[in-house]
Every structure is written in C-alpha cells, then in structure tokens.
C-alpha cells in the first residue's frame, strides 16, 4: 500500500462515516422543536412539550458536573429492549397505563447535552419529578440520602449546602433533618443546613424530570397511528 | 513482514537501531514514567472508587471525594494519563524503529508531553475543586481544555509523522506502521469534530450525547486497539524470530478496523431517543468488527505457533499474546452486547463498562507492558532485575483482567435481571412508598459483584506496583548490566 492510498483510503472511510453519522443527522436533530398535537387524532391541542421550562439547561449542566449521570440513567427504552416502560420507578407514571412510553428526543429539548447515563447503579430519573414532587425531599436526599432511604448507596452532596449556626430563628430554607442526621457544632448545638444556589437549580431541574406528556400521533409508528385514527373516528 | 530490505549489513543495522534507541531515550522514558505515574493514580483511585460504589463515604473526608468524582478522576487518569502517555511513547519508538531513523529533536515531543500532562492535571483539579468538569462519559475534562490537549497531541504528532516521512526505505512500509498512523489520524480528526458538535450552540442535546458515545468507541477501537495491534505486529515477529505471514490479510484487517471502527459507538443508546439508524449502524459495525480482529488474531497465532516455548519465557511475547487473546474477547463481547435480547439485560449495567475496561486493561495495557519489557532495556541502557517479579506482574495482571471481565459480565447480567423483574403489586405500592424495596433488591444483587470488582482492582494495583518498582530501578540506572536478556521460567504456571 502506498502512502497516497493510505491517506485517500482513510479520508474516504472517515469521510463517509462523518457524513452519514455526524453531519447529516446534526442538521436534522438541530431543527428539533415542539411538535403540534392533532386535535382530531390526539384528542388535544397544543404542543409536545407544552412549553419551555425554567432552569433546565443550567440544571442539567449541574446534574452532569455533579456526576449524577454516572449512576443514574434518564431513558425509558422501548418494549423490544426490556421492561423499562412497565417499571414503576422508570415509568413513574402509572406503569400499567397508556402514559408509560419510551423516551422521545423532545423530552430533552432544552438540554445542551442529554444525560442519558452510563449505568444504573441508582434508579432511572426520567420521571423522578413525578415520583417525588416535593423539593424538600430532594434537598434532604441530596444532603444525606440515607436520611430518607436507609439502604441507599448514594453519597451525600454536602458541598451543595451551607452548614451554619442558628442565630435567632432557624432559616425558612433550613432542611428538616431527622435528629441523627442533623449536624452539630463542637458544643453539641444543632446547626442549620441550607441549600446553596447550585442545589436549588439542581432540584428545580429534578422536579421537572417528568415524562408525563404523550407523544403526538405523527411521531408514532404507522400501525399505532392507524389505530388512533380508527379510535378517534369511532368516538 | 518481520523486516524490510536494507542496503546495510546486520552489524550496521544493529548500530543504526542502537542510535535510534539512544535518540528516543528522553521522550520514551518521559512518556513511560508519566504513563506509570498515571496508572498508579488510576488504579489507586479506581480501587477506592470501586469500594465507594457499595460503601459511600469510604476514604472520603469531603463529599467532593465521593464516588462521582473519584470515578471521573480514575477514568481520566486511566485513559488520558496512562493510556495516552504510553501510546505516545510506543508510537514514537515504533515509528522510529520501523522508519529506521533517529528522532532529531526529542525535546519537542517532551514539551508536547508536558502540555498534555499539565492539561490533564488542570482537568482533575477542576473536577475535584470546582465542579468544572463536563460530567460527560470519557469526555469528563472541562471542554475548554480540549484545544490545549489537541495542541499537545499535534506537537507530538509532528514528531511521529516527521520520522515517518523521513523513513529510510521509501518503497515499503511495515504493516504495523499503518495502524500507528491510522490511530493518530483518527484522533486528529475526531477531537475537533466532537468538540464542535458537542459545543455547537444550535446543536441537539440528544445528538451531543450520541457524538460523545461515538468518540468513546473510537477511542477504544481506533486509538487503543490500533496502537496495541501495531505493537503486537511489530514485536511478535521481532522477538519470536519468525516472519509475520499474511500481509494481505493484515491489510484487509487494517481497512476493516478503520473502515468499520469509525461507525461504532452510538449503539450505546440502542432503543434511545435517537433516529433508529444511528445506533443500528453502530451495532452492525460492532458485529462486523469481529472479522478484522479475528484476522489479526489468526496471523499472530500462526506466527508464534511453532514458538510456544518462547512465549512462556519472553515477557514481551507473553504480554503480546495475552493482549491478542484480549482483543478477540473484546471484539466478541462488543458484538454480543448489541444483540437485542442481550442488550435488554446488559445495557446500562456493569457489563457495558466492563467491556470498555477490557479494551484498556485486557488489550492495550497488556500490549503496552509487553512493549515496555522490550523497549525499556534498549532506551535505559540496563536490563530488568527480576524475572520472578516480571512473572508476578504478568499473572496478577491476568488475574485482574479476568476477574474484572467475569465480575462485570456476570454482575451485569444479575443487575439487568433484577432491574427488569416486574412485581405486579407495584402499581399500588407506588402511591405510598415509591422507593421501597424494589431498588433494594437491585442493590443487593449487585453488591457481591461490586465487592469482587474491588478485588480485581486490587490485583491490578499489586501487579503494577511490582512493575513500577522494577522499571523505576532501571530509570535510575540500578538495572542489570550483564547484557543478557531476561528470560522467564515458562513452567511457573
């Protein structure tokens, strides 16, 4: 093989893969936008997703930086690849109902990098906002996971919280921790634990992880779509 | 092809080789020292991290030293610290030897190496001190550091390509040289592409994720595996004294590896929220890649078939052959985990990361150790002190790699089964206690395997501490100087 053949061959091999895998899909996926529902088939108006959610881009960045994606996925795979959509903790919504569905690109519309995850040492979080709609639960869980789930193997994220003495009244934002997890100073006085700005943005993001909007019929397989049209016309 | 025709006589060729080795002394020792340092860091941190996976708080005085951060630090130290530094040293030495030229300006490669190592150190500090990492698998360092890393890479690349274009024999090129050059070309093309597509302001988040998983597989197949294959294809005939047959087969394997490897990666998110064809291309490529890897294996085994005794006594051959076996196992497991019924269970479990670790520990590292046993005496001027320790180094590595692969595959299977078991009563339990014992069963299933994974790291750590003490003695001039090449006892195991 000559040097010329090597460089031309490598250029062609890389070029073809670059074109098909990277350049062409980039343009297609970059144009993602909210998808309209068809009132006649979907039975509702509006778009999927319904609207922009606050702090999602920043929250997802913190989620990644704090390493959440190393243990948690955010993905519901279709039925041919397992039982995700029927799992109570992945589906989050009624696992036996029609709301349980595989994830769709529009579920990640606002995030610059979709944190689909590496492995499931912890539970899938695509619907954690449905399972745990209470921000305080998330703050306590982030600060000391074992305070809410005794057997959890998740590490605490103390660096996302300020621990300070109680001067006068306890801050309204201070966490209500079980006595055995509440930090104390060296004299045994209880300290208050207050989430910092990163923790608040992260929890805002977690609360918005909810895959509870249905996918428009236009995005479903032709067979499912035909069935929906049939159902709609028989009503 | 074991050697290219030359106008020089054998003594003149030997003198030329000695000149080449001397010219590489500084950069090769620099890159191997850096690589060993990072490997120690990666294994020590990896060991702690593997315990933190089931015992949060282990050796973590601050929450910044907990699992997510030690995981990122371990990954970076392993891949960009150990893997790249070792590959830099190997590529420079292999190219110089195969081109039969000396490295004219060794300091340039060392400067590139310093920039690379400083960038990695800054990356680790950013992750540990200030949440500056990207958190993206295999792309964890802050995005701003990638231009510096690419610049450092290009500085070193200028030396590799420079030697190749000055090669003595302009007509013929060793097959191993194409694998080295292909790997370097891939990295130069892939880093800017990934950087631009991940940072593009109008890009899609899902697509950015797919691109980094594509980059991750490229790292495995087209960087680590390619450099390992180059080392094996050069050293196996050299040490065994038998010509490497089947040059056309190897050329086919080269085009197969590079033509298909560049399509692999997006299958990590099989069933994910992406156009189906993208993971499908990756899955098909992973299956087809078994062919070039098998062809390489066949040629290597045919070469050493008549010299099995030598494989037992030469550390270079032992490690190279073990790496070739690792290569075949890696190809097969990668092809296996993309099959739908298997992926349904193993995707997002320990098994997926286990296969990645196999490429690093079971293919690249073994090939790199084999090469280091050959290269270090020739560049440091003295030989390995203890065949016994070299033997231990080999076997503890093999125990570690086998344990890691077995634990990750079986553990991943158990984890996948536990995750996918459905209890019909959950519909009602969900309302009152959404986190109850459902996930507890998954953790309990994984725990034993997570403990065993720590043991694998312990084997690898012990093995490489032993190697480090041996190689450090040579760097400070305390190696053997009796001129006899080290022979291992083949009946040791």
XYZ file of C-alpha atoms in Angstrom:
728
model
C 0.000 0.000 0.000
C 1.341 3.432 -0.871
C 1.191 6.488 1.371
C -1.176 8.075 -1.120
C -3.530 5.078 -0.991
C -3.387 5.177 2.795
C -4.393 8.818 3.103
C -7.001 8.665 0.328
C -8.495 5.454 1.714
C -8.569 6.750 5.262
C -10.050 10.054 4.091
C -12.796 8.197 2.209
C -13.528 5.806 5.108
C -13.688 8.611 7.665
C -15.485 10.989 5.286
C -18.344 8.595 4.599
C -18.886 7.856 8.292
C -18.615 11.549 9.174
C -21.210 12.410 6.547
C -23.746 9.720 7.465
C -23.295 9.612 11.248
C -22.396 13.183 12.120
C -23.036 15.850 9.522
C -26.416 14.781 8.123
C -28.064 13.924 11.497
C -26.675 17.094 13.076
C -28.802 19.242 10.811
C -31.890 17.067 11.233
C -31.682 16.893 15.029
C -30.678 20.546 15.445
C -34.059 21.506 13.985
C -35.981 19.822 16.794
C -38.845 21.945 18.039
C -42.112 21.424 19.948
C -44.432 19.166 17.944
C -48.110 20.071 17.483
C -50.863 17.680 18.532
C -53.597 16.886 16.020
C -56.874 17.541 17.912
C -58.711 15.011 15.713
C -56.339 12.142 16.397
C -54.535 13.064 19.610
C -57.673 14.419 21.207
C -55.945 17.549 22.464
C -54.432 20.808 21.313
C -51.055 22.396 21.973
C -47.565 21.093 21.521
C -45.250 18.427 22.865
C -43.611 19.586 25.087
C -46.168 22.133 26.224
C -43.706 24.948 26.822
C -40.247 25.917 27.919
C -39.339 25.004 31.482
C -37.169 27.305 33.598
C -33.571 26.466 34.622
C -33.495 23.195 32.665
C -30.297 23.909 30.696
C -28.397 25.138 33.759
C -29.827 22.377 35.960
C -28.809 19.669 33.518
C -25.279 21.120 33.398
C -25.040 20.889 37.207
C -26.560 17.391 37.093
C -23.729 16.296 34.790
C -20.973 18.131 36.665
C -22.035 16.562 39.948
C -21.642 13.154 38.322
C -25.307 12.113 38.622
C -25.213 10.620 35.096
C -22.553 8.110 36.161
C -25.067 6.194 38.291
C -28.468 7.285 37.001
C -29.947 6.993 33.537
C -32.695 9.133 32.057
C -34.102 6.822 29.473
C -37.124 4.611 29.002
C -36.286 2.052 26.361
C -38.993 0.623 24.078
C -40.519 -2.772 24.825
C -38.262 -4.685 22.448
C -35.335 -3.680 24.666
C -36.611 -4.549 28.080
C -39.289 -3.671 30.524
C -38.422 -0.033 31.260
C -41.813 1.339 30.325
C -43.517 -1.069 32.711
C -41.231 -0.455 35.661
C -42.785 1.577 38.422
C -39.672 3.581 39.056
C -38.694 4.221 35.467
C -42.127 4.891 34.138
C -43.008 6.906 37.224
C -46.450 7.483 35.896
C -48.944 4.628 36.125
C -46.797 1.742 34.889
C -49.798 -0.176 33.659
C -51.381 2.753 31.897
C -51.031 4.298 28.488
C -48.825 7.110 29.824
C -45.855 4.775 30.127
C -43.914 5.286 26.919
C -40.353 5.213 25.603
C -38.410 8.452 25.719
C -38.611 10.808 22.748
C -35.979 13.369 21.588
C -38.370 16.161 22.603
C -38.112 15.023 26.241
C -34.624 16.604 26.130
C -35.467 19.629 24.016
C -33.886 22.250 26.252
C -30.749 20.478 27.424
C -27.439 21.095 25.634
C -26.348 17.525 26.447
C -28.912 14.795 27.108
C -27.775 12.993 30.288
C -28.924 9.553 29.134
C -26.458 7.963 31.553
C -23.843 5.234 31.705
C -25.171 2.622 34.094
C -27.935 2.102 36.620
C -26.230 1.894 39.982
C -29.109 4.108 41.060
C -32.631 4.333 39.737
C -33.609 5.854 36.433
C -34.583 9.511 36.901
C -36.562 10.280 33.754
C -39.678 10.566 35.923
C -38.228 11.461 39.298
C -40.284 14.670 39.276
C -43.457 12.560 39.139
C -42.308 10.143 41.834
C -41.049 12.862 44.185
C -42.779 16.174 43.558
C -41.584 17.640 46.901
C -38.475 19.870 46.710
C -37.682 19.357 50.406
C -37.468 15.597 49.878
C -34.857 16.178 47.178
C -32.825 18.574 49.328
C -32.693 16.125 52.242
C -31.941 13.267 49.848
C -29.094 15.206 48.250
C -27.645 16.241 51.593
C -27.889 12.832 53.223
C -29.540 10.116 51.091
C -29.667 7.629 53.978
C -31.873 10.091 55.910
C -34.726 9.291 53.529
C -33.765 5.887 52.102
C -31.936 3.895 54.796
C -30.293 1.395 52.450
C -29.245 3.895 49.791
C -25.680 3.619 48.456
C -25.761 7.148 47.071
C -23.153 9.519 48.530
C -24.270 12.752 50.180
C -23.618 16.062 48.414
C -22.708 18.160 51.473
C -20.803 20.615 49.299
C -24.099 21.782 47.821
C -25.230 23.022 51.241
C -24.140 25.704 53.717
C -23.971 24.492 57.306
C -24.209 27.387 59.766
C -25.138 28.203 63.355
C -28.758 29.115 64.121
C -28.798 32.790 65.052
C -32.185 33.741 66.404
C -34.764 31.962 64.325
C -33.968 28.999 62.106
C -33.905 29.985 58.413
C -37.052 29.172 56.465
C -34.871 27.394 53.932
C -33.135 25.170 56.503
C -33.621 21.450 55.984
C -35.748 19.490 58.416
C -33.439 16.575 59.058
C -34.029 13.534 61.278
C -32.202 14.103 64.595
C -29.449 11.541 63.879
C -28.500 13.294 60.632
C -28.656 16.901 61.864
C -25.116 18.343 62.139
C -23.981 19.802 65.486
C -21.128 22.111 66.479
C -18.450 21.026 68.936
C -20.590 22.164 71.871
C -23.458 19.968 70.736
C -25.619 22.834 69.403
C -27.615 21.959 66.329
C -26.562 23.639 63.088
C -28.831 24.504 60.220
C -28.301 23.189 56.710
C -29.275 25.493 53.859
C -29.131 24.531 50.178
C -26.878 26.762 48.057
C -27.732 28.150 44.618
C -26.404 25.079 42.764
C -28.514 22.752 44.907
C -31.623 24.849 44.219
C -31.050 24.844 40.460
C -30.363 21.118 40.518
C -33.532 20.357 42.483
C -35.543 22.646 40.189
C -34.267 20.540 37.313
C -35.008 17.222 39.050
C -38.569 18.322 39.766
C -39.044 18.977 36.071
C -37.941 15.499 35.089
C -41.358 14.171 34.227
C -42.218 12.334 31.093
C -45.937 12.715 31.531
C -46.893 14.268 28.202
C -47.988 11.955 25.430
C -46.175 11.894 22.100
C -48.201 13.257 19.136
C -49.590 10.585 16.832
C -47.486 11.947 13.981
C -44.408 10.582 15.788
C -45.756 7.085 16.370
C -45.471 4.066 14.123
C -47.947 3.875 11.197
C -49.751 0.918 12.811
C -50.302 2.770 16.100
C -51.316 5.887 14.211
C -53.871 3.960 12.143
C -55.349 2.527 15.330
C -55.569 6.008 16.869
C -57.314 7.364 13.785
C -59.730 4.428 13.908
C -60.407 5.004 17.620
C -60.905 8.728 17.076
C -63.375 8.223 14.226
C -65.396 5.646 16.147
C -65.917 8.090 19.061
C 6.796 -8.841 7.250
C 9.419 -9.021 10.018
C 11.936 -6.656 8.423
C 12.272 -4.508 5.363
C 15.105 -4.896 2.856
C 18.043 -2.620 3.597
C 21.369 -1.790 1.948
C 23.057 -2.083 5.361
C 24.743 -5.185 6.777
C 23.433 -6.733 10.032
C 26.135 -5.090 12.259
C 25.400 -1.752 10.613
C 21.682 -2.272 11.164
C 22.340 -3.089 14.835
C 24.363 0.114 15.205
C 21.556 2.043 13.494
C 18.988 0.547 15.883
C 21.165 1.497 18.859
C 21.412 5.091 17.537
C 17.635 5.222 17.086
C 17.049 3.934 20.636
C 19.514 6.453 22.092
C 17.778 9.339 20.300
C 14.492 8.247 21.867
C 15.796 7.816 25.399
C 14.459 11.124 26.747
C 10.939 11.154 25.218
C 10.325 7.424 25.668
C 11.406 7.420 29.314
C 9.414 10.619 29.883
C 6.246 9.146 28.408
C 6.642 5.773 30.125
C 7.361 7.448 33.505
C 4.313 9.696 33.093
C 2.231 6.719 31.997
C 3.246 4.641 35.026
C 2.579 7.556 37.382
C -0.916 7.997 35.962
C -1.540 4.254 36.048
C -0.724 4.175 39.771
C -3.102 7.118 40.327
C -5.809 5.480 38.194
C -5.595 2.123 39.955
C -5.402 3.572 43.475
C -8.341 5.907 42.808
C -10.160 3.155 40.894
C -9.783 0.826 43.868
C -11.203 3.422 46.284
C -13.954 4.238 43.789
C -14.892 0.586 43.372
C -15.418 0.347 47.158
C -17.355 3.618 47.251
C -19.767 2.036 44.742
C -21.227 -0.046 47.579
C -19.833 1.794 50.641
C -20.443 5.536 50.333
C -18.069 7.614 52.427
C -15.138 5.190 52.090
C -11.923 7.258 52.354
C -13.877 10.406 51.522
C -13.363 13.146 54.111
C -15.259 15.515 51.804
C -18.236 14.918 49.566
C -16.016 16.143 46.699
C -14.059 12.895 47.055
C -17.103 10.661 46.779
C -17.979 8.156 44.031
C -18.936 10.520 41.186
C -15.717 12.497 41.485
C -13.341 9.594 42.093
C -14.968 7.875 39.115
C -14.189 10.825 36.832
C -10.653 11.184 38.228
C -9.968 7.457 37.800
C -11.271 7.491 34.223
C -9.190 10.498 33.190
C -6.029 9.195 34.867
C -6.507 5.808 33.208
C -7.411 6.872 29.695
C -5.700 10.197 29.132
C -2.929 9.719 31.705
C -1.817 6.109 31.416
C -3.262 5.219 28.018
C -2.200 8.244 26.028
C 1.252 8.676 27.580
C 2.041 5.011 26.997
C 0.685 5.251 23.430
C 2.810 8.365 22.772
C 5.971 6.562 23.898
C 5.064 3.444 21.924
C 4.191 5.347 18.741
C 7.422 7.349 18.785
C 9.562 4.267 19.360
C 7.726 2.049 16.870
C 7.787 4.721 14.161
C 11.490 5.435 14.674
C 12.340 1.730 14.558
C 10.145 0.987 11.546
C 11.377 4.078 9.675
C 14.995 3.362 10.697
C 15.618 6.979 11.612
C 16.586 8.819 14.784
C 14.416 11.406 16.486
C 16.163 14.693 15.680
C 14.548 16.987 18.246
C 13.483 14.821 21.201
C 12.714 17.880 23.328
C 9.762 18.833 21.119
C 7.917 15.618 21.963
C 8.711 16.146 25.652
C 7.325 19.693 25.517
C 4.136 18.293 23.948
C 4.025 15.680 26.698
C 4.329 18.335 29.393
C 1.462 20.371 27.920
C -0.634 17.180 27.782
C 0.084 16.234 31.401
C -0.435 19.779 32.722
C -3.804 19.935 30.900
C -4.859 16.638 32.494
C -3.784 17.853 35.942
C -5.803 21.051 35.499
C -8.750 18.927 34.384
C -8.565 16.783 37.518
C -8.238 19.843 39.743
C -11.261 21.435 38.058
C -13.327 18.331 38.764
C -12.237 17.966 42.391
C -12.170 21.621 43.412
C -14.783 23.480 41.495
C -17.338 21.445 39.567
C -15.524 22.417 36.394
C -15.752 19.043 34.658
C -18.239 18.334 31.912
C -19.515 15.135 33.541
C -19.719 13.538 30.113
C -18.544 9.913 29.966
C -14.985 9.690 28.517
C -15.073 13.459 27.891
C -15.077 14.435 31.580
C -12.442 17.148 31.488
C -13.600 20.766 31.141
C -14.425 21.434 27.495
C -12.050 24.441 27.444
C -9.068 22.106 27.923
C -9.585 20.209 24.675
C -7.875 22.784 22.435
C -4.786 22.546 24.695
C -4.893 18.749 24.604
C -5.238 18.769 20.828
C -2.341 21.240 20.517
C -0.140 18.991 22.687
C -1.179 16.000 20.599
C -0.298 17.816 17.358
C 3.145 18.726 18.728
C 3.872 15.055 19.430
C 2.214 14.033 16.149
C 4.623 16.295 14.260
C 7.468 14.067 15.536
C 5.702 10.806 14.678
C 4.749 11.916 11.150
C 8.115 13.677 10.741
C 10.004 10.423 11.330
C 7.644 8.525 9.032
C 8.189 10.948 6.155
C 11.988 10.752 6.660
C 11.919 6.920 6.589
C 14.918 5.145 5.100
C 13.008 2.788 2.819
C 10.644 4.901 0.711
C 9.203 1.934 -1.157
C 7.859 -0.275 1.605
C 6.170 0.351 4.920
C 5.682 -2.067 7.821
C 2.028 -3.063 8.252
C 2.254 -2.066 11.931
C 3.132 1.478 10.829
C -0.258 1.904 9.120
C -2.020 1.063 12.387
C 0.034 3.718 14.226
C -0.600 6.388 11.597
C -4.285 5.468 11.289
C -4.741 5.889 15.047
C -3.059 9.297 15.049
C -5.094 10.463 12.031
C -8.308 9.348 13.742
C -7.608 11.338 16.907
C -6.647 14.466 14.941
C -9.948 14.249 13.040
C -12.194 13.093 15.892
C -11.338 15.594 18.637
C -12.173 18.791 16.716
C -15.310 17.119 15.330
C -16.531 16.044 18.762
C -15.584 19.394 20.275
C -17.506 21.336 17.628
C -20.581 19.110 17.617
C -20.853 18.972 21.425
C -20.316 22.706 21.884
C -22.352 23.851 18.865
C -24.855 26.462 20.096
C -27.696 25.221 17.872
C -26.988 21.540 18.412
C -29.337 18.961 19.869
C -28.711 17.567 23.358
C -29.525 14.037 22.250
C -27.158 14.294 19.315
C -24.341 15.659 21.519
C -24.724 12.556 23.691
C -24.569 10.264 20.666
C -21.458 12.046 19.395
C -19.564 11.535 22.656
C -20.504 7.841 22.701
C -19.217 7.616 19.110
C -15.996 9.301 20.246
C -15.742 6.805 23.143
C -15.854 3.771 20.859
C -13.386 5.433 18.512
C -11.030 5.807 21.454
C -11.296 2.088 22.129
C -11.118 0.684 18.593
C -9.189 3.274 16.641
C -6.786 4.504 19.281
C -6.155 1.906 21.991
C -6.780 -1.246 19.956
C -4.953 0.153 16.899
C -1.828 1.094 18.891
C -1.929 -2.271 20.695
C -2.164 -4.101 17.353
C 0.768 -2.077 15.959
C 2.887 -3.044 18.958
C 1.908 -6.721 18.688
C 2.526 -6.873 14.930
C 5.977 -5.332 15.279
C 7.191 -7.139 18.383
C 5.830 -10.671 17.928
C 7.899 -11.394 14.775
C 10.846 -9.452 16.181
C 11.040 -11.466 19.398
C 9.950 -14.836 18.035
C 12.290 -14.529 15.058
C 9.549 -15.651 12.679
C 8.287 -13.543 9.805
C 4.747 -12.271 10.086
C 2.860 -14.084 7.334
C -0.288 -12.888 5.613
C 0.460 -9.287 4.792
C -2.623 -9.061 2.581
C -4.777 -10.446 5.386
C -3.380 -7.806 7.707
C -4.016 -5.050 5.182
C -7.601 -6.274 4.995
C -7.742 -6.236 8.787
C -6.380 -2.684 8.813
C -9.071 -1.429 6.427
C -11.680 -3.474 8.272
C -10.721 -1.975 11.631
C -10.576 1.623 10.415
C -13.411 1.355 7.894
C -15.816 -0.169 10.445
C -14.484 1.194 13.760
C -15.401 4.708 12.750
C -19.091 3.679 12.611
C -19.213 2.157 16.070
C -20.320 3.919 19.255
C -23.888 5.169 19.021
C -25.199 1.657 19.817
C -24.597 2.522 23.495
C -28.035 4.162 23.286
C -29.789 1.376 21.402
C -33.506 1.983 21.906
C -32.789 5.552 22.954
C -34.381 8.786 21.787
C -32.482 8.992 18.503
C -33.091 8.103 14.863
C -33.011 4.288 14.889
C -30.464 4.075 12.084
C -27.672 5.712 14.124
C -27.414 3.043 16.863
C -28.171 0.423 14.192
C -25.082 1.455 12.190
C -23.030 1.242 15.402
C -24.407 -2.188 16.291
C -23.744 -3.555 12.801
C -20.199 -2.175 12.883
C -19.530 -3.763 16.296
C -20.614 -7.154 14.945
C -18.600 -6.848 11.721
C -15.512 -5.676 13.617
C -15.115 -9.224 14.887
C -13.788 -10.114 11.418
C -10.707 -7.815 11.275
C -9.899 -8.562 14.921
C -10.121 -12.310 14.234
C -7.870 -11.924 11.160
C -5.241 -10.184 13.281
C -5.537 -12.954 15.870
C -5.113 -15.672 13.234
C -1.967 -14.084 11.788
C -0.399 -13.549 15.217
C -1.133 -17.110 16.371
C 0.175 -18.555 13.113
C 3.376 -16.602 13.634
C 4.049 -17.947 17.124
C 2.559 -21.411 16.558
C 5.972 -23.055 16.288
C 7.488 -20.997 19.140
C 5.202 -21.615 22.111
C 8.157 -22.234 24.423
C 9.404 -18.766 23.644
C 6.010 -17.312 24.567
C 6.485 -18.767 28.037
C 9.963 -17.354 28.532
C 9.729 -13.909 26.903
C 7.713 -11.299 28.812
C 7.183 -9.354 25.582
C 5.686 -12.366 23.819
C 3.648 -13.406 26.840
C 2.022 -9.993 27.195
C 1.562 -9.583 23.424
C -0.157 -12.950 23.067
C -2.341 -12.274 26.114
C -3.272 -8.918 24.534
C -4.184 -10.720 21.287
C -6.491 -13.053 23.217
C -7.930 -9.968 24.963
C -8.501 -8.432 21.530
C -10.594 -11.393 20.390
C -12.611 -11.494 23.614
C -13.164 -7.740 23.389
C -14.446 -7.995 19.801
C -16.789 -10.836 20.662
C -18.234 -9.235 23.807
C -18.769 -5.918 21.994
C -20.647 -7.829 19.281
C -22.635 -9.752 21.877
C -23.853 -6.801 23.942
C -25.554 -5.152 20.952
C -27.850 -8.135 20.312
C -31.363 -7.103 21.339
C -32.050 -9.875 23.900
C -28.615 -9.343 25.461
C -28.822 -5.548 25.349
C -32.236 -5.691 27.046
C -30.470 -7.140 30.086
C -26.921 -5.786 29.927
C -27.402 -2.233 28.660
C -26.734 0.281 31.460
C -25.252 -2.355 33.757
C -21.723 -3.126 34.960
C -21.299 -5.247 31.820
C -21.173 -2.268 29.456
C -18.431 -0.531 31.425
C -16.727 -3.921 31.890
C -16.293 -4.323 28.130
C -14.739 -0.841 27.925
C -12.353 -1.727 30.740
C -11.414 -4.893 28.880
C -10.184 -2.795 25.939
C -7.969 -0.747 28.255
C -6.743 -3.358 30.746
C -7.036 -6.532 28.694
C -5.856 -5.329 25.296
C -3.990 -2.035 25.347
C -2.302 -2.305 28.755
C -1.100 -5.866 28.166
C 0.326 -4.933 24.752
C 1.939 -1.811 26.238
C 3.547 -3.808 29.079
C 4.879 -6.299 26.536
C 6.396 -3.445 24.555
C 7.822 -1.804 27.679
C 9.642 -5.035 28.558
C 11.295 -4.806 25.139
C 11.829 -1.054 24.838
C 12.952 -0.011 28.334
C 16.236 -2.002 28.388
C 17.095 -0.613 24.950
C 16.469 3.001 25.928
C 17.612 2.946 29.573
C 20.849 1.045 28.970
C 20.244 -1.650 31.612
C 18.007 -4.699 31.939
C 15.178 -5.947 34.162
C 16.404 -7.196 37.528
C 13.935 -9.882 38.461
C 12.316 -12.495 36.195
C 10.318 -13.581 39.261
C 8.713 -10.127 39.623
C 8.088 -9.917 35.878
C 6.320 -13.256 36.131
C 4.190 -11.992 39.055
C 3.451 -8.822 37.110
C 2.091 -10.896 34.247
C -0.047 -13.263 36.301
C -1.533 -10.633 38.607
C -2.492 -8.638 35.518
C -4.150 -11.693 34.013
C -5.997 -12.446 37.272
C -7.117 -8.816 37.473
C -8.340 -8.644 33.868
C -10.161 -11.999 34.013
C -11.733 -11.168 37.343
C -12.801 -7.740 36.081
C -14.371 -9.159 32.929
C -16.077 -12.087 34.662
C -17.426 -9.998 37.522
C -18.674 -7.236 35.227
C -20.394 -9.616 32.809
C -21.998 -11.878 35.399
C -22.738 -8.966 37.738
C -24.215 -7.009 34.844
C -26.444 -9.953 33.978
C -27.662 -10.199 37.581
C -28.178 -6.450 37.729
C -30.124 -6.498 34.456
C -32.346 -9.341 35.638
C -33.056 -7.591 38.932
C -33.862 -4.284 37.215
C -36.268 -5.841 34.774
C -38.205 -8.085 37.146
C -41.700 -6.754 37.493
C -43.755 -7.131 40.595
C -47.450 -6.610 39.707
C -48.164 -5.222 43.163
C -46.023 -2.167 42.479
C -48.888 -0.237 40.971
C -50.421 0.137 44.414
C -47.220 0.351 46.461
C -46.077 3.236 44.290
C -48.617 5.582 45.783
C -47.357 5.230 49.344
C -43.665 4.424 49.134
C -42.172 4.850 45.710
C -38.637 3.945 46.741
C -39.332 0.896 48.831
C -37.656 -2.448 48.429
C -37.872 -2.564 44.636
C -34.475 -0.953 44.088
C -33.143 -2.527 47.281
C -33.240 -5.896 45.510
C -31.162 -4.498 42.650
C -28.548 -3.155 45.057
C -28.429 -6.413 46.990
C -27.936 -8.339 43.730
C -25.096 -6.048 42.650
C -23.307 -5.792 46.000
C -21.338 -9.050 45.822
C -20.170 -8.244 42.307
C -19.212 -4.726 43.278
C -17.090 -6.178 46.100
C -15.477 -8.616 43.667
C -14.768 -5.740 41.275
C -12.738 -4.092 44.036
C -10.679 -7.285 44.284
C -9.931 -7.065 40.549
C -8.608 -3.554 41.072
C -6.506 -4.832 43.958
C -4.918 -7.484 41.709
C -4.143 -4.881 39.070
C -2.793 -2.449 41.651
C -0.456 -5.031 43.203
C 0.665 -6.194 39.781
C 1.549 -2.727 38.598
C 3.210 -1.597 41.827
C 5.534 -4.563 41.255
C 6.136 -3.433 37.670
C 6.663 0.162 38.758
C 9.393 -0.800 41.247
C 11.172 -2.789 38.529
C 11.008 -0.097 35.879
C 11.948 2.678 38.352
C 15.133 0.797 39.225
C 16.101 0.815 35.562
C 15.390 4.501 35.145
C 17.767 5.342 37.991
C 20.408 3.045 36.499
C 20.023 0.203 39.013
C 19.044 -2.438 36.466
C 21.116 -5.465 35.480
C 24.110 -4.787 33.244
C 25.242 -8.300 32.338
C 23.974 -7.916 28.768
C 21.703 -10.986 29.000
C 18.049 -10.541 28.018
C 15.674 -11.521 30.825
C 14.093 -14.978 30.436
C 11.054 -16.019 32.413
C 10.559 -19.560 33.633
C 7.888 -20.959 31.379
C 6.896 -23.656 33.898
C 5.988 -21.073 36.548
C 2.300 -21.564 35.733
